[in-house]
Amino acid sequence: MSDKIDRRHFMRRSGQLAIGGLLGSLMLNAHAEDGFTVDSASEGQCATCRYWGGVRKVSEDGKTITTQSLGWCNNPKSMSFQKMTPPDFGPMKFWTRWDALT
């Protein structure tokens, strides 16, 4: 009888964890759609740098950049080279304006 109770408890907890994971994922996706906004005129910040490898999109009016994640720094001159950085990280000494902003 103890095996049945343990098995039922395990199955119930597994179901709860699966549902919790699904709900958590849905909440994160809903939040990720909002993104993080950076002024496209900003200088020295990762989101406006040509070498930053994060998910980003320029607004239709070109005034803001919306990012969805951290990004890889691909600038070999940067102290953050091959490291994950947030979009608003900076100011960076070896920053170069992203081509999509010119």
Short mmCIF file of C-alpha atoms in Angstrom, two decimals, residues 38-45 48 62-65 95 97 101:
data_model
loop_
_atom_site.label_atom_id
_atom_site.label_comp_id
_atom_site.label_asym_id
_atom_site.label_seq_id
_atom_site.Cartn_x
_atom_site.Cartn_y
_atom_site.Cartn_z
CA VAL A 38 16.58 51.75 -25.16
CA ASP A 39 16.78 55.21 -26.76
CA SER A 40 18.34 54.74 -30.20
CA ALA A 41 20.31 57.99 -29.78
CA SER A 42 22.17 56.49 -26.81
CA GLU A 43 25.90 56.14 -27.27
CA GLY A 44 28.12 53.66 -25.50
CA GLN A 45 25.31 51.19 -24.65
CA THR A 48 23.03 50.47 -29.85
CA GLY A 62 13.65 54.92 -35.37
CA LYS A 63 13.68 56.52 -31.92
CA THR A 64 13.82 53.39 -29.76
CA ILE A 65 15.21 49.88 -29.77
CA TRP A 95 31.47 51.23 -28.85
CA ARG A 97 26.98 52.61 -33.68
CA LEU A 101 20.56 53.18 -36.65
#
